[in-house]
GROMACS .gro file of C-alpha atoms in nm:
model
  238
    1UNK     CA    1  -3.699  -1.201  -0.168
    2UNK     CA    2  -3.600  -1.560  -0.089
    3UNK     CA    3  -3.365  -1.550  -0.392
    4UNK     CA    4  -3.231  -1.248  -0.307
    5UNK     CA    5  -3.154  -1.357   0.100
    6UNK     CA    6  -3.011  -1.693  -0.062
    7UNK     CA    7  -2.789  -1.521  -0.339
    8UNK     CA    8  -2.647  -1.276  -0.061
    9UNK     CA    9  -2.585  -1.582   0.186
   10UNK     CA   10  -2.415  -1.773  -0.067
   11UNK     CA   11  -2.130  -1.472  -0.129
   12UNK     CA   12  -2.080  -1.393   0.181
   13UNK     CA   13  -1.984  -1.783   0.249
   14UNK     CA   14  -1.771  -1.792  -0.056
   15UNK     CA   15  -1.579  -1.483   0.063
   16UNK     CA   16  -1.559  -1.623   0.416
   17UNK     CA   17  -1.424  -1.930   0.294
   18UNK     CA   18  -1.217  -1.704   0.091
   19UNK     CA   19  -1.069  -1.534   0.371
   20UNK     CA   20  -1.005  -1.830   0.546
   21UNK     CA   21  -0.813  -2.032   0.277
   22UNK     CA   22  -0.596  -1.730   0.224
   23UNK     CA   23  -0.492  -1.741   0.581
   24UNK     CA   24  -0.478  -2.094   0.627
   25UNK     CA   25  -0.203  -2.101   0.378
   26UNK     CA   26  -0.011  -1.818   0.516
   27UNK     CA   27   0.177  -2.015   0.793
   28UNK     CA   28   0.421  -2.134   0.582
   29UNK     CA   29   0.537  -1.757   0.520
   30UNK     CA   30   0.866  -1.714   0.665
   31UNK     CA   31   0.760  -1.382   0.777
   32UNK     CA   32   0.500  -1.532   1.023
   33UNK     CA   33   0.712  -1.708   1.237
   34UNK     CA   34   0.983  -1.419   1.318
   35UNK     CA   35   0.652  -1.210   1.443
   36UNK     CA   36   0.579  -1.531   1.671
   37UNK     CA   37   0.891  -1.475   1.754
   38UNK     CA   38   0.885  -1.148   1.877
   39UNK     CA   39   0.600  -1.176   2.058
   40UNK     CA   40   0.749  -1.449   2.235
   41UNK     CA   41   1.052  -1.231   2.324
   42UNK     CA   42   0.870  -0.936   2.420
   43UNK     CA   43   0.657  -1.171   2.641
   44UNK     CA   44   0.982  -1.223   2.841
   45UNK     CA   45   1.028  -0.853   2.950
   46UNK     CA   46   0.827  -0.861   3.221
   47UNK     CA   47   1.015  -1.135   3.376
   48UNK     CA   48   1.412  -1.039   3.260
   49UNK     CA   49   1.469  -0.692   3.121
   50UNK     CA   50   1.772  -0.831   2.931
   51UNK     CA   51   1.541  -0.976   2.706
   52UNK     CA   52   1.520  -0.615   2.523
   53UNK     CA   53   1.851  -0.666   2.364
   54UNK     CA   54   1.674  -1.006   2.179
   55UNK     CA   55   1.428  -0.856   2.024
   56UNK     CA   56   1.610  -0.513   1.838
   57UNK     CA   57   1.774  -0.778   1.649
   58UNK     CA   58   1.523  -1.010   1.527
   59UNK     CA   59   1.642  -1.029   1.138
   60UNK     CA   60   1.305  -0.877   0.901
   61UNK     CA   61   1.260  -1.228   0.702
   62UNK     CA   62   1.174  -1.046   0.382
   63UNK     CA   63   1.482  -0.812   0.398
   64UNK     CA   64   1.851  -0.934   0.515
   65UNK     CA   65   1.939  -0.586   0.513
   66UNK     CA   66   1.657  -0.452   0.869
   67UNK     CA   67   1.606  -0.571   1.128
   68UNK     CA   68   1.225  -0.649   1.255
   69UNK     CA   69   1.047  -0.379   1.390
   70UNK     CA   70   1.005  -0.534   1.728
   71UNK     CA   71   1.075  -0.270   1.965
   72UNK     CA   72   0.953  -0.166   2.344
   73UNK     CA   73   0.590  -0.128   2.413
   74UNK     CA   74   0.342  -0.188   2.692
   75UNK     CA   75   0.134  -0.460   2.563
   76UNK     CA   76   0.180  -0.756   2.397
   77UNK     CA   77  -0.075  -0.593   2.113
   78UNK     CA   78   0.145  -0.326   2.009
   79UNK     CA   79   0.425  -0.533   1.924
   80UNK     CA   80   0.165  -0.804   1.678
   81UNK     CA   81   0.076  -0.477   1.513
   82UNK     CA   82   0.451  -0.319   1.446
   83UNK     CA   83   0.570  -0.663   1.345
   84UNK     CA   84   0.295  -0.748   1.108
   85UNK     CA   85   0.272  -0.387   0.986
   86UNK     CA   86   0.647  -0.375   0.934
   87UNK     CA   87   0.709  -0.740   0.689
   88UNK     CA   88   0.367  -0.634   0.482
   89UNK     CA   89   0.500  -0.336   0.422
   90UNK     CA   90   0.850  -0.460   0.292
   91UNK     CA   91   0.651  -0.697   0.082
   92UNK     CA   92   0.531  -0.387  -0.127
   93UNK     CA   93   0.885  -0.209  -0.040
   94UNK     CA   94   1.025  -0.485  -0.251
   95UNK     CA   95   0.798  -0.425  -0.498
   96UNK     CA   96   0.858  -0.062  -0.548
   97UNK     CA   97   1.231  -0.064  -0.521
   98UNK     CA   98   1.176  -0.329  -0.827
   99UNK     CA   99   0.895  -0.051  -0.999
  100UNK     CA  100   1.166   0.192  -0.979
  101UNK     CA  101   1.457   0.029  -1.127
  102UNK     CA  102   1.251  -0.084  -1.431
  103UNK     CA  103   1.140   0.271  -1.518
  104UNK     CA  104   1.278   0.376  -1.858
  105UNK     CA  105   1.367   0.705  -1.689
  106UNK     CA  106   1.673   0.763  -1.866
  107UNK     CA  107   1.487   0.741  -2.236
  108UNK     CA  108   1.154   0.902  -2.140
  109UNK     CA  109   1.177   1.083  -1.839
  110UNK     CA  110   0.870   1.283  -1.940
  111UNK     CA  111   0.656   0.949  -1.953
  112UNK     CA  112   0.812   0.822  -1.670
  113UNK     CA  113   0.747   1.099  -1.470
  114UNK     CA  114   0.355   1.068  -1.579
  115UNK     CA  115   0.366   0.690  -1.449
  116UNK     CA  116   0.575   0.778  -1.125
  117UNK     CA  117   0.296   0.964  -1.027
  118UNK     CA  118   0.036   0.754  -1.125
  119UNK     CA  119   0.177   0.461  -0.945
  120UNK     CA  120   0.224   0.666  -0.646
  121UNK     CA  121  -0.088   0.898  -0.564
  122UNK     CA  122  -0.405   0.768  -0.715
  123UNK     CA  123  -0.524   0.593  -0.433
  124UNK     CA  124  -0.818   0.485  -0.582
  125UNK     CA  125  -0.666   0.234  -0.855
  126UNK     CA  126  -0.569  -0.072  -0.657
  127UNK     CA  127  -0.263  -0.126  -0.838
  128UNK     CA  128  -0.129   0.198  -0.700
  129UNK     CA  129   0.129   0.209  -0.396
  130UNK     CA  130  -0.112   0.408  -0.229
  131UNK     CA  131  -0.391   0.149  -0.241
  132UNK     CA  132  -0.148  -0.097  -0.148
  133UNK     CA  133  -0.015   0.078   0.199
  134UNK     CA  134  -0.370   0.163   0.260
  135UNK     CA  135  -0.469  -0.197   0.250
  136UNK     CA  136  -0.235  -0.326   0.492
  137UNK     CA  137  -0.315  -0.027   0.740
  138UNK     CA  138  -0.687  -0.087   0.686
  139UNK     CA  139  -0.767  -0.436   0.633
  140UNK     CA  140  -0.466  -0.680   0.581
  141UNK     CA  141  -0.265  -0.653   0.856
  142UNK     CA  142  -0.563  -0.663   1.090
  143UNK     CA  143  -0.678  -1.019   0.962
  144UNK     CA  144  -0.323  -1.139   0.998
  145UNK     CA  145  -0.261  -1.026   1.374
  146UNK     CA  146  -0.608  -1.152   1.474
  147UNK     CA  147  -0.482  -1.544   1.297
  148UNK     CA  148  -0.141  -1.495   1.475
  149UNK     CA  149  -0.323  -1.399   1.789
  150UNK     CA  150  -0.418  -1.686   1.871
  151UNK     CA  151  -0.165  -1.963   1.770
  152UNK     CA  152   0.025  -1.731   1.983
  153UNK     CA  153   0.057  -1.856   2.352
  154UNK     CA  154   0.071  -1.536   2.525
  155UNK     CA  155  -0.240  -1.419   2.624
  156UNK     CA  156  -0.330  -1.137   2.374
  157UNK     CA  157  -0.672  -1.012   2.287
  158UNK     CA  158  -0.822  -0.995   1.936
  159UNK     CA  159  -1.050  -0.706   2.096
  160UNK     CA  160  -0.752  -0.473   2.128
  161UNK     CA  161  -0.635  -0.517   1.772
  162UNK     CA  162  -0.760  -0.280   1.602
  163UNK     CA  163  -0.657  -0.007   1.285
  164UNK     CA  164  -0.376   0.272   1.360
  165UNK     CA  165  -0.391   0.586   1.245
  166UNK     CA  166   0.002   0.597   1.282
  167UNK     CA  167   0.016   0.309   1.010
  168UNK     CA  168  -0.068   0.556   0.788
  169UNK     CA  169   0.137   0.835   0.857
  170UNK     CA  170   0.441   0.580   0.828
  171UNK     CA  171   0.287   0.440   0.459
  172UNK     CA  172   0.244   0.836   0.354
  173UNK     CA  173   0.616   0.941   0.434
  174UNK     CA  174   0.732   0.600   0.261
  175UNK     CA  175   0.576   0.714  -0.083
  176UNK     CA  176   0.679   1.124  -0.021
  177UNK     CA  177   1.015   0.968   0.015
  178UNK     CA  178   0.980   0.735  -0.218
  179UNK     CA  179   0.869   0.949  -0.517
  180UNK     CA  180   1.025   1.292  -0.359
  181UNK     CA  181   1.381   1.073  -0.471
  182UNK     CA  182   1.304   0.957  -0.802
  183UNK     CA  183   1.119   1.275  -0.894
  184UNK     CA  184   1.481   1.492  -0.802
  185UNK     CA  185   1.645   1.206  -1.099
  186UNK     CA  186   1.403   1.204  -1.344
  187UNK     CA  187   1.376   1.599  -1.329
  188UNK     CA  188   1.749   1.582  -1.337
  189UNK     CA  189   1.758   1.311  -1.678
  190UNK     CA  190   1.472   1.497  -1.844
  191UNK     CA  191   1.695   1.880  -1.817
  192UNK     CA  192   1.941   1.666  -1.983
  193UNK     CA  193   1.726   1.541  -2.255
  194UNK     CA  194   1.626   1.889  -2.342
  195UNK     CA  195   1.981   1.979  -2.360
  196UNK     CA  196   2.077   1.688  -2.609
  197UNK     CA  197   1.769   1.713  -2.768
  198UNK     CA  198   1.550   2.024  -2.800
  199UNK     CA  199   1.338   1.933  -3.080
  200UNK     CA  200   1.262   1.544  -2.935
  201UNK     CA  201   1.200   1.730  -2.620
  202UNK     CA  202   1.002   1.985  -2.767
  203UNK     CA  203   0.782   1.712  -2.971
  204UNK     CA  204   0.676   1.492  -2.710
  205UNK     CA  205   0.569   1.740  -2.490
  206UNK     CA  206   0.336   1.886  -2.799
  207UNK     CA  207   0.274   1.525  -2.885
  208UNK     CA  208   0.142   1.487  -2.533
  209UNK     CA  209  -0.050   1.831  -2.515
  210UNK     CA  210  -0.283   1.745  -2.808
  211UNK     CA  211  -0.369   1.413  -2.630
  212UNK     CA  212  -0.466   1.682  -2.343
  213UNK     CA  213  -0.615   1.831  -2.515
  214UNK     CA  214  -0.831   1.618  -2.687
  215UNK     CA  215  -0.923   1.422  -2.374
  216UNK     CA  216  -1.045   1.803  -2.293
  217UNK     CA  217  -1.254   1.834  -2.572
  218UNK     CA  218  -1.442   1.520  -2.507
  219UNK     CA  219  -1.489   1.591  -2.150
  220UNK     CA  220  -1.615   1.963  -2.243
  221UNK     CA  221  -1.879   1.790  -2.483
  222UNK     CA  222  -1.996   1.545  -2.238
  223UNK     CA  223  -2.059   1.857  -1.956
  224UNK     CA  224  -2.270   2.013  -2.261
  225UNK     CA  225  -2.481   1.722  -2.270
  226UNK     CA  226  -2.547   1.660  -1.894
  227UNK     CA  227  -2.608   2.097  -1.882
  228UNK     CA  228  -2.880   2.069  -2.175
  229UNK     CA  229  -3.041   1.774  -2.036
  230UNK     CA  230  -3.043   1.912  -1.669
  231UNK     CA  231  -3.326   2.105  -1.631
  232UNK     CA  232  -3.577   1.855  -1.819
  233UNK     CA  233  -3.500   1.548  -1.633
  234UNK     CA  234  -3.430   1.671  -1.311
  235UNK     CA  235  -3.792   1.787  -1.131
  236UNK     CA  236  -3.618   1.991  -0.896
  237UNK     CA  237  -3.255   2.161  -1.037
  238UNK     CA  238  -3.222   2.377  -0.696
   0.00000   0.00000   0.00000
């Protein structure tokens, strides 16, 4: 029991320590200081409501092209959590604009379909888009604002940070956009594949049906196995 107690003390130390590394070293992120910044801009609207003008055009330090989101709200809180939200995000933007333009859609637009789709929507795989998003909404952004909180010098509490449910109805319409875009091209690139070449066209997708079907086949024989060892295992099937 002592071992056990010990062994779980010992990894939750090494993924505190963890934690706190990876923070530590995130202060010399360019991103991090224009969200100081906007917090300290924002905190200026209670005193001069010119100070609104400032902060719509607070350059996103990831992306020369947008601006920060650093727009009006109530608390101090709301802004930490747009601002952070917003430059993780176009950290994975970046990364899917790249994704994109390296897809061999114009060769394989069958296969690239398959991987457009598997990048995008299987949330569970944590190379995925999805996962990504989900992880800023749900975890990363969170440990981030709380660190920023307080080197800021406004008074903002850590017990009013919390997880959004809007930050993931902003990730969701990224990827439907996103892949909703690229699916219209590829669709487009693979009608003109089967016009230039019916039989390629017509082999790959047979090529790709026996693999279905095969994958079937094993999965069919595997049910079998679970159904005819059901009932003599299990002590209660109901």
């Amino acid at each position: 029991m002592k071992k056990i107690i010990s062994l779980s003390l010992a990894i939750f130390l090494s993924y505190s320590f963890a934690v706190d590394s990876a923070i530590s070293a995130e202060p010399s992120l360019p991103w991090k200081s224009a969200v100081l910044e906007c917090l300290q801009k924002a905190s200026k609207l209670h005193i001069d409501s010119e100070s609104i003008k400032e902060i719509s055009w607070i350059s996103n330090p990831l992306d020369s092209r947008k601006n920060l989101a650093c727009k009006w709200w109530r608390y101090l809180e709301d802004y930490l959590y747009q601002s952070t939200v917003d430059v993780l995000f176009t950290e994975i933007d970046i990364k899917v604009e790249k994704y994109l333009k390296s897809l061999e859609w114009t060769k394989e637009p069958i296969s690239a379909l398959n991987d457009l789709q598997k990048k995008f929507w299987l949330s569970w795989e944590v190379w995925s888009f999805n996962q990504s998003y989900s992880n800023v909404c749900k975890e990363k952004a969170l440990i981030y604002m709380i660190e920023i909180a307080k080197e800021n010098k406004t008074s903002i509490s850590t017990e009013n940070i919390s997880f959004k449910s809007s930050c993931e109805v902003v990730y969701k319409l990224k990827l439907q956009s996103y892949y909703d875009a690229w699916e219209v091209i590829i669709a487009r690139e693979t009608v003109k594949w089967y016009q230039n070449s019916k039989k390629t066209f017509m082999t790959t997708i047979k090529d790709k049906y026996k693999d279905l079907l095969f994958k079937l086949t094993i999965y069919l024989g595997q049910l079998k196995v679970i159904d005819a060892k059901w009932y003599t295992n299990t002590k209660n099937p109901q």
